[in-house]
Amino acid sequence: MVSDIRAAIIPVTPFQQNCTLVWSESTKRGAVVDPGGDLDRIRAAIAQNGVTVEKILLTHGHIDHAGAATALKNELLVPIEGPHEADRFLLDHLAETARGYGLADALPVTPDRWLKEGDQVSVGDIVLDVLHCPGHSPGSVVFVAKDQWFALMGDVLFNGSVGRSDLPGGDGALLIRSIKDKVLPLGDDVAFICGHGPASTIGHERETNPFLQG
Ligand SMILES: [Zn+2]
Ligand SMILES: [Zn+2]
């Protein structure tokens, strides 16, 4: 079934992370992707769009993406799905990480479901395919709504750049391989929202992204 997917970007944390509310317009059911912080803004976006949130989805375990996930879960009583279990070491230590960055208090996250390559996640009538794309973090995943030509990229690929690979567990060569082997084959017409900065399409990045040439 083709769902009518909608997305609203909610910039959160001092890192200006693109927390995203994604939903299907016909059912008004949706998910919050990467609630890193600033719960008041996330609450406002949920109310403004009249969405019933069924799930919290995490692309990876970094503080700017996952810092408020447990608080939001406790408030909405919905499950957290993702990322891949290889990011457990990040999610276990979110409280210390928040203190280290001088951020608002964060709680550690224990996902209700770890995701792996080939899994599917349902949100209302939206079906998201899971790609495991390590390199920025070991457990990074990308969510793809194939029938909507839409993806939630996390910090794997950006408009004009790629995720950094100098953080614990990062691997620059592996990141480029993840992008070339799994993300680019999604097709040029796939549009995506990424963890930071403006949205883009796979085709635009394939043609112009300096990290993907050669
Ligand atoms: Zn990150
Ligand atoms: Zn980030």
PDB file of C-alpha atoms and ligand atoms in Angstrom:
ATOM      1  CA  MET A   1       0.000   0.000   0.000  1.00  0.00           C
ATOM      2  CA  VAL A   2       1.242   3.478  -0.807  1.00  0.00           C
ATOM      3  CA  SER A   3       1.080   5.670   2.254  1.00  0.00           C
ATOM      4  CA  ASP A   4       1.091   9.439   2.166  1.00  0.00           C
ATOM      5  CA  ILE A   5       4.173  10.096   4.227  1.00  0.00           C
ATOM      6  CA  ARG A   6       4.803  13.472   5.853  1.00  0.00           C
ATOM      7  CA  ALA A   7       7.795  14.726   7.808  1.00  0.00           C
ATOM      8  CA  ALA A   8       8.497  17.725  10.032  1.00  0.00           C
ATOM      9  CA  ILE A   9      12.038  18.600  11.056  1.00  0.00           C
ATOM     10  CA  ILE A  10      12.542  19.763  14.645  1.00  0.00           C
ATOM     11  CA  PRO A  11      16.077  21.094  15.226  1.00  0.00           C
ATOM     12  CA  VAL A  12      17.207  20.007  18.712  1.00  0.00           C
ATOM     13  CA  THR A  13      20.229  20.359  20.988  1.00  0.00           C
ATOM     14  CA  PRO A  14      23.149  22.788  20.551  1.00  0.00           C
ATOM     15  CA  PHE A  15      24.226  20.452  17.705  1.00  0.00           C
ATOM     16  CA  GLN A  16      21.138  21.499  15.655  1.00  0.00           C
ATOM     17  CA  GLN A  17      20.225  17.894  15.092  1.00  0.00           C
ATOM     18  CA  ASN A  18      17.280  17.303  12.754  1.00  0.00           C
ATOM     19  CA  CYS A  19      14.915  15.364  14.996  1.00  0.00           C
ATOM     20  CA  THR A  20      12.127  14.327  12.617  1.00  0.00           C
ATOM     21  CA  LEU A  21       8.454  13.659  13.182  1.00  0.00           C
ATOM     22  CA  VAL A  22       7.346  11.294  10.424  1.00  0.00           C
ATOM     23  CA  TRP A  23       3.747  10.242   9.895  1.00  0.00           C
ATOM     24  CA  SER A  24       1.155   9.132   7.399  1.00  0.00           C
ATOM     25  CA  GLU A  25      -1.374  11.844   6.648  1.00  0.00           C
ATOM     26  CA  SER A  26      -4.279   9.435   6.212  1.00  0.00           C
ATOM     27  CA  THR A  27      -3.875   7.771   9.609  1.00  0.00           C
ATOM     28  CA  LYS A  28      -2.106  10.595  11.511  1.00  0.00           C
ATOM     29  CA  ARG A  29       0.015   7.878  13.100  1.00  0.00           C
ATOM     30  CA  GLY A  30       3.732   8.405  13.230  1.00  0.00           C
ATOM     31  CA  ALA A  31       7.107   8.163  14.921  1.00  0.00           C
ATOM     32  CA  VAL A  32       9.669  10.518  16.402  1.00  0.00           C
ATOM     33  CA  VAL A  33      13.076   9.867  14.876  1.00  0.00           C
ATOM     34  CA  ASP A  34      16.157  10.819  16.908  1.00  0.00           C
ATOM     35  CA  PRO A  35      14.788  12.812  19.862  1.00  0.00           C
ATOM     36  CA  GLY A  36      18.144  14.165  21.037  1.00  0.00           C
ATOM     37  CA  GLY A  37      16.785  16.825  23.385  1.00  0.00           C
ATOM     38  CA  ASP A  38      14.489  19.868  23.611  1.00  0.00           C
ATOM     39  CA  LEU A  39      11.414  17.809  24.425  1.00  0.00           C
ATOM     40  CA  ASP A  40       9.239  20.927  24.566  1.00  0.00           C
ATOM     41  CA  ARG A  41       9.845  21.545  20.872  1.00  0.00           C
ATOM     42  CA  ILE A  42       9.166  17.914  20.030  1.00  0.00           C
ATOM     43  CA  ARG A  43       5.915  17.989  22.004  1.00  0.00           C
ATOM     44  CA  ALA A  44       4.864  21.165  20.173  1.00  0.00           C
ATOM     45  CA  ALA A  45       5.491  19.620  16.749  1.00  0.00           C
ATOM     46  CA  ILE A  46       3.501  16.519  17.677  1.00  0.00           C
ATOM     47  CA  ALA A  47       0.566  18.659  18.843  1.00  0.00           C
ATOM     48  CA  GLN A  48       0.744  21.085  15.929  1.00  0.00           C
ATOM     49  CA  ASN A  49       0.540  18.262  13.387  1.00  0.00           C
ATOM     50  CA  GLY A  50      -2.046  16.256  15.322  1.00  0.00           C
ATOM     51  CA  VAL A  51       0.048  13.107  15.177  1.00  0.00           C
ATOM     52  CA  THR A  52      -0.396  10.049  17.395  1.00  0.00           C
ATOM     53  CA  VAL A  53       3.145   8.857  18.068  1.00  0.00           C
ATOM     54  CA  GLU A  54       3.454   5.061  18.065  1.00  0.00           C
ATOM     55  CA  LYS A  55       7.204   4.660  18.219  1.00  0.00           C
ATOM     56  CA  ILE A  56      10.546   6.294  18.764  1.00  0.00           C
ATOM     57  CA  LEU A  57      13.134   5.394  16.148  1.00  0.00           C
ATOM     58  CA  LEU A  58      16.887   5.880  16.575  1.00  0.00           C
ATOM     59  CA  THR A  59      19.365   6.035  13.689  1.00  0.00           C
ATOM     60  CA  HIS A  60      22.343   5.749  16.059  1.00  0.00           C
ATOM     61  CA  GLY A  61      23.479   6.193  19.625  1.00  0.00           C
ATOM     62  CA  HIS A  62      25.017   9.676  19.705  1.00  0.00           C
ATOM     63  CA  ILE A  63      23.846  12.104  22.375  1.00  0.00           C
ATOM     64  CA  ASP A  64      22.358  14.640  19.941  1.00  0.00           C
ATOM     65  CA  HIS A  65      20.140  11.897  18.479  1.00  0.00           C
ATOM     66  CA  ALA A  66      19.287   9.760  21.506  1.00  0.00           C
ATOM     67  CA  GLY A  67      19.664  12.055  24.533  1.00  0.00           C
ATOM     68  CA  ALA A  68      15.926  12.503  25.183  1.00  0.00           C
ATOM     69  CA  ALA A  69      14.707   9.138  23.862  1.00  0.00           C
ATOM     70  CA  THR A  70      14.128   7.541  27.262  1.00  0.00           C
ATOM     71  CA  ALA A  71      12.418  10.656  28.654  1.00  0.00           C
ATOM     72  CA  LEU A  72      10.092  10.765  25.639  1.00  0.00           C
ATOM     73  CA  LYS A  73       9.411   7.042  25.927  1.00  0.00           C
ATOM     74  CA  ASN A  74       8.468   7.444  29.590  1.00  0.00           C
ATOM     75  CA  GLU A  75       6.101  10.254  28.640  1.00  0.00           C
ATOM     76  CA  LEU A  76       4.421   8.669  25.597  1.00  0.00           C
ATOM     77  CA  LEU A  77       4.710   5.011  26.684  1.00  0.00           C
ATOM     78  CA  VAL A  78       5.832   3.882  23.252  1.00  0.00           C
ATOM     79  CA  PRO A  79       8.678   1.530  22.293  1.00  0.00           C
ATOM     80  CA  ILE A  80      12.127   2.579  21.086  1.00  0.00           C
ATOM     81  CA  GLU A  81      13.288   0.749  17.948  1.00  0.00           C
ATOM     82  CA  GLY A  82      16.868   0.941  16.708  1.00  0.00           C
ATOM     83  CA  PRO A  83      19.661   1.448  16.244  1.00  0.00           C
ATOM     84  CA  HIS A  84      21.819  -1.652  15.610  1.00  0.00           C
ATOM     85  CA  GLU A  85      23.147  -3.261  18.775  1.00  0.00           C
ATOM     86  CA  ALA A  86      26.716  -2.218  17.903  1.00  0.00           C
ATOM     87  CA  ASP A  87      25.817   1.214  19.360  1.00  0.00           C
ATOM     88  CA  ARG A  88      24.942  -0.229  22.769  1.00  0.00           C
ATOM     89  CA  PHE A  89      28.164   1.186  24.248  1.00  0.00           C
ATOM     90  CA  LEU A  90      27.013   4.704  23.286  1.00  0.00           C
ATOM     91  CA  LEU A  91      23.444   4.344  24.559  1.00  0.00           C
ATOM     92  CA  ASP A  92      24.601   2.881  27.881  1.00  0.00           C
ATOM     93  CA  HIS A  93      26.687   5.992  28.628  1.00  0.00           C
ATOM     94  CA  LEU A  94      24.437   8.859  27.523  1.00  0.00           C
ATOM     95  CA  ALA A  95      24.248  10.338  31.039  1.00  0.00           C
ATOM     96  CA  GLU A  96      28.041  10.665  31.305  1.00  0.00           C
ATOM     97  CA  THR A  97      28.282  11.936  27.728  1.00  0.00           C
ATOM     98  CA  ALA A  98      25.703  14.655  28.399  1.00  0.00           C
ATOM     99  CA  ARG A  99      27.653  15.793  31.453  1.00  0.00           C
ATOM    100  CA  GLY A 100      30.866  15.789  29.419  1.00  0.00           C
ATOM    101  CA  TYR A 101      29.337  18.119  26.818  1.00  0.00           C
ATOM    102  CA  GLY A 102      27.605  20.261  29.461  1.00  0.00           C
ATOM    103  CA  LEU A 103      24.200  19.332  28.016  1.00  0.00           C
ATOM    104  CA  ALA A 104      20.883  18.887  29.787  1.00  0.00           C
ATOM    105  CA  ASP A 105      20.559  15.644  31.745  1.00  0.00           C
ATOM    106  CA  ALA A 106      20.186  12.544  29.604  1.00  0.00           C
ATOM    107  CA  LEU A 107      19.107   9.033  30.534  1.00  0.00           C
ATOM    108  CA  PRO A 108      20.690   5.881  29.146  1.00  0.00           C
ATOM    109  CA  VAL A 109      18.636   4.128  26.452  1.00  0.00           C
ATOM    110  CA  THR A 110      17.729   0.454  26.261  1.00  0.00           C
ATOM    111  CA  PRO A 111      15.897  -0.036  22.954  1.00  0.00           C
ATOM    112  CA  ASP A 112      12.876  -2.334  22.950  1.00  0.00           C
ATOM    113  CA  ARG A 113      14.139  -3.652  19.632  1.00  0.00           C
ATOM    114  CA  TRP A 114      17.629  -3.673  18.149  1.00  0.00           C
ATOM    115  CA  LEU A 115      17.631  -3.511  14.363  1.00  0.00           C
ATOM    116  CA  LYS A 116      19.751  -5.282  11.792  1.00  0.00           C
ATOM    117  CA  GLU A 117      20.202  -5.234   8.034  1.00  0.00           C
ATOM    118  CA  GLY A 118      17.032  -6.286   6.238  1.00  0.00           C
ATOM    119  CA  ASP A 119      14.653  -5.651   9.135  1.00  0.00           C
ATOM    120  CA  GLN A 120      11.462  -3.702   8.556  1.00  0.00           C
ATOM    121  CA  VAL A 121       9.864  -1.178  10.903  1.00  0.00           C
ATOM    122  CA  SER A 122       6.209  -0.252  10.615  1.00  0.00           C
ATOM    123  CA  VAL A 123       4.799   3.123  11.599  1.00  0.00           C
ATOM    124  CA  GLY A 124       1.062   3.237  11.021  1.00  0.00           C
ATOM    125  CA  ASP A 125       0.770   2.176   7.379  1.00  0.00           C
ATOM    126  CA  ILE A 126       4.351   3.231   6.587  1.00  0.00           C
ATOM    127  CA  VAL A 127       6.893   0.454   6.119  1.00  0.00           C
ATOM    128  CA  LEU A 128      10.547   1.359   6.592  1.00  0.00           C
ATOM    129  CA  ASP A 129      13.364  -0.901   5.435  1.00  0.00           C
ATOM    130  CA  VAL A 130      16.457  -0.958   7.635  1.00  0.00           C
ATOM    131  CA  LEU A 131      19.970  -0.622   6.221  1.00  0.00           C
ATOM    132  CA  HIS A 132      22.866  -1.177   8.625  1.00  0.00           C
ATOM    133  CA  CYS A 133      25.426   1.460   7.590  1.00  0.00           C
ATOM    134  CA  PRO A 134      28.391   1.447  10.010  1.00  0.00           C
ATOM    135  CA  GLY A 135      31.254   3.934   9.797  1.00  0.00           C
ATOM    136  CA  HIS A 136      29.989   7.091  11.509  1.00  0.00           C
ATOM    137  CA  SER A 137      29.117   4.867  14.454  1.00  0.00           C
ATOM    138  CA  PRO A 138      29.225   1.057  14.457  1.00  0.00           C
ATOM    139  CA  GLY A 139      25.464   0.745  14.878  1.00  0.00           C
ATOM    140  CA  SER A 140      24.170   3.435  12.498  1.00  0.00           C
ATOM    141  CA  VAL A 141      21.072   2.526  10.506  1.00  0.00           C
ATOM    142  CA  VAL A 142      19.219   4.213   7.634  1.00  0.00           C
ATOM    143  CA  PHE A 143      15.415   3.965   7.369  1.00  0.00           C
ATOM    144  CA  VAL A 144      13.988   3.766   3.844  1.00  0.00           C
ATOM    145  CA  ALA A 145      10.347   4.138   2.767  1.00  0.00           C
ATOM    146  CA  LYS A 146      10.847   2.569  -0.668  1.00  0.00           C
ATOM    147  CA  ASP A 147       7.371   3.219  -2.035  1.00  0.00           C
ATOM    148  CA  GLN A 148       7.690   6.878  -1.021  1.00  0.00           C
ATOM    149  CA  TRP A 149      11.235   7.414  -2.366  1.00  0.00           C
ATOM    150  CA  PHE A 150      12.160   8.728   1.058  1.00  0.00           C
ATOM    151  CA  ALA A 151      14.896   7.963   3.574  1.00  0.00           C
ATOM    152  CA  LEU A 152      15.967   9.016   7.068  1.00  0.00           C
ATOM    153  CA  MET A 153      19.746   9.096   6.860  1.00  0.00           C
ATOM    154  CA  GLY A 154      20.988   9.915  10.370  1.00  0.00           C
ATOM    155  CA  ASP A 155      24.623  11.016  10.212  1.00  0.00           C
ATOM    156  CA  VAL A 156      25.664   8.612   7.438  1.00  0.00           C
ATOM    157  CA  LEU A 157      25.362  10.955   4.423  1.00  0.00           C
ATOM    158  CA  PHE A 158      24.761  14.710   4.418  1.00  0.00           C
ATOM    159  CA  ASN A 159      24.006  17.305   1.775  1.00  0.00           C
ATOM    160  CA  GLY A 160      27.555  17.892   0.499  1.00  0.00           C
ATOM    161  CA  SER A 161      29.330  15.888   3.180  1.00  0.00           C
ATOM    162  CA  VAL A 162      29.418  12.621   5.131  1.00  0.00           C
ATOM    163  CA  GLY A 163      29.295  11.794   8.827  1.00  0.00           C
ATOM    164  CA  ARG A 164      32.461  12.276  10.835  1.00  0.00           C
ATOM    165  CA  SER A 165      34.444   9.151  11.597  1.00  0.00           C
ATOM    166  CA  ASP A 166      36.762  10.391  14.341  1.00  0.00           C
ATOM    167  CA  LEU A 167      34.442   9.546  17.237  1.00  0.00           C
ATOM    168  CA  PRO A 168      34.702   6.250  19.198  1.00  0.00           C
ATOM    169  CA  GLY A 169      33.942   3.328  16.903  1.00  0.00           C
ATOM    170  CA  GLY A 170      34.114   5.477  13.769  1.00  0.00           C
ATOM    171  CA  ASP A 171      35.726   4.171  10.575  1.00  0.00           C
ATOM    172  CA  GLY A 172      35.982   6.480   7.563  1.00  0.00           C
ATOM    173  CA  ALA A 173      36.692   3.811   4.942  1.00  0.00           C
ATOM    174  CA  LEU A 174      33.835   1.670   6.243  1.00  0.00           C
ATOM    175  CA  LEU A 175      31.498   4.688   6.122  1.00  0.00           C
ATOM    176  CA  ILE A 176      32.243   5.335   2.436  1.00  0.00           C
ATOM    177  CA  ARG A 177      31.739   1.634   1.725  1.00  0.00           C
ATOM    178  CA  SER A 178      28.372   1.692   3.532  1.00  0.00           C
ATOM    179  CA  ILE A 179      27.286   4.672   1.427  1.00  0.00           C
ATOM    180  CA  LYS A 180      28.475   3.253  -1.877  1.00  0.00           C
ATOM    181  CA  ASP A 181      27.259  -0.308  -1.296  1.00  0.00           C
ATOM    182  CA  LYS A 182      23.908   0.389   0.399  1.00  0.00           C
ATOM    183  CA  VAL A 183      22.807   4.026   0.146  1.00  0.00           C
ATOM    184  CA  LEU A 184      23.627   5.018  -3.443  1.00  0.00           C
ATOM    185  CA  PRO A 185      21.905   1.906  -4.889  1.00  0.00           C
ATOM    186  CA  LEU A 186      18.606   3.181  -3.434  1.00  0.00           C
ATOM    187  CA  GLY A 187      18.380   5.294  -6.574  1.00  0.00           C
ATOM    188  CA  ASP A 188      18.858   8.916  -7.588  1.00  0.00           C
ATOM    189  CA  ASP A 189      15.247   9.899  -7.000  1.00  0.00           C
ATOM    190  CA  VAL A 190      15.243   9.013  -3.303  1.00  0.00           C
ATOM    191  CA  ALA A 191      15.020  12.157  -1.150  1.00  0.00           C
ATOM    192  CA  PHE A 192      16.407  12.094   2.351  1.00  0.00           C
ATOM    193  CA  ILE A 193      16.455  13.991   5.620  1.00  0.00           C
ATOM    194  CA  CYS A 194      19.813  13.827   7.363  1.00  0.00           C
ATOM    195  CA  GLY A 195      20.878  14.401  10.939  1.00  0.00           C
ATOM    196  CA  HIS A 196      22.300  17.864  10.323  1.00  0.00           C
ATOM    197  CA  GLY A 197      21.815  20.500   7.630  1.00  0.00           C
ATOM    198  CA  PRO A 198      19.519  20.622   4.615  1.00  0.00           C
ATOM    199  CA  ALA A 199      17.830  17.641   2.986  1.00  0.00           C
ATOM    200  CA  SER A 200      18.997  16.264  -0.357  1.00  0.00           C
ATOM    201  CA  THR A 201      18.544  13.459  -2.862  1.00  0.00           C
ATOM    202  CA  ILE A 202      20.731  10.456  -3.575  1.00  0.00           C
ATOM    203  CA  GLY A 203      21.265  11.688  -7.148  1.00  0.00           C
ATOM    204  CA  HIS A 204      22.458  15.116  -6.025  1.00  0.00           C
ATOM    205  CA  GLU A 205      24.977  13.535  -3.654  1.00  0.00           C
ATOM    206  CA  ARG A 206      26.132  10.940  -6.166  1.00  0.00           C
ATOM    207  CA  GLU A 207      26.894  13.692  -8.664  1.00  0.00           C
ATOM    208  CA  THR A 208      28.261  16.468  -6.446  1.00  0.00           C
ATOM    209  CA  ASN A 209      29.313  15.188  -3.009  1.00  0.00           C
ATOM    210  CA  PRO A 210      33.122  15.566  -2.862  1.00  0.00           C
ATOM    211  CA  PHE A 211      33.448  12.546  -0.535  1.00  0.00           C
ATOM    212  CA  LEU A 212      31.860  10.208  -3.079  1.00  0.00           C
ATOM    213  CA  GLN A 213      33.897  11.005  -6.169  1.00  0.00           C
ATOM    214  CA  GLY A 214      36.412   8.498  -7.534  1.00  0.00           C
TER     215      GLY A 214
HETATM  216 ZN    ZN B   1      26.215  11.088  15.097  1.00  0.00          ZN
HETATM  217 ZN    ZN B   2      24.478  14.022  14.862  1.00  0.00          ZN
END
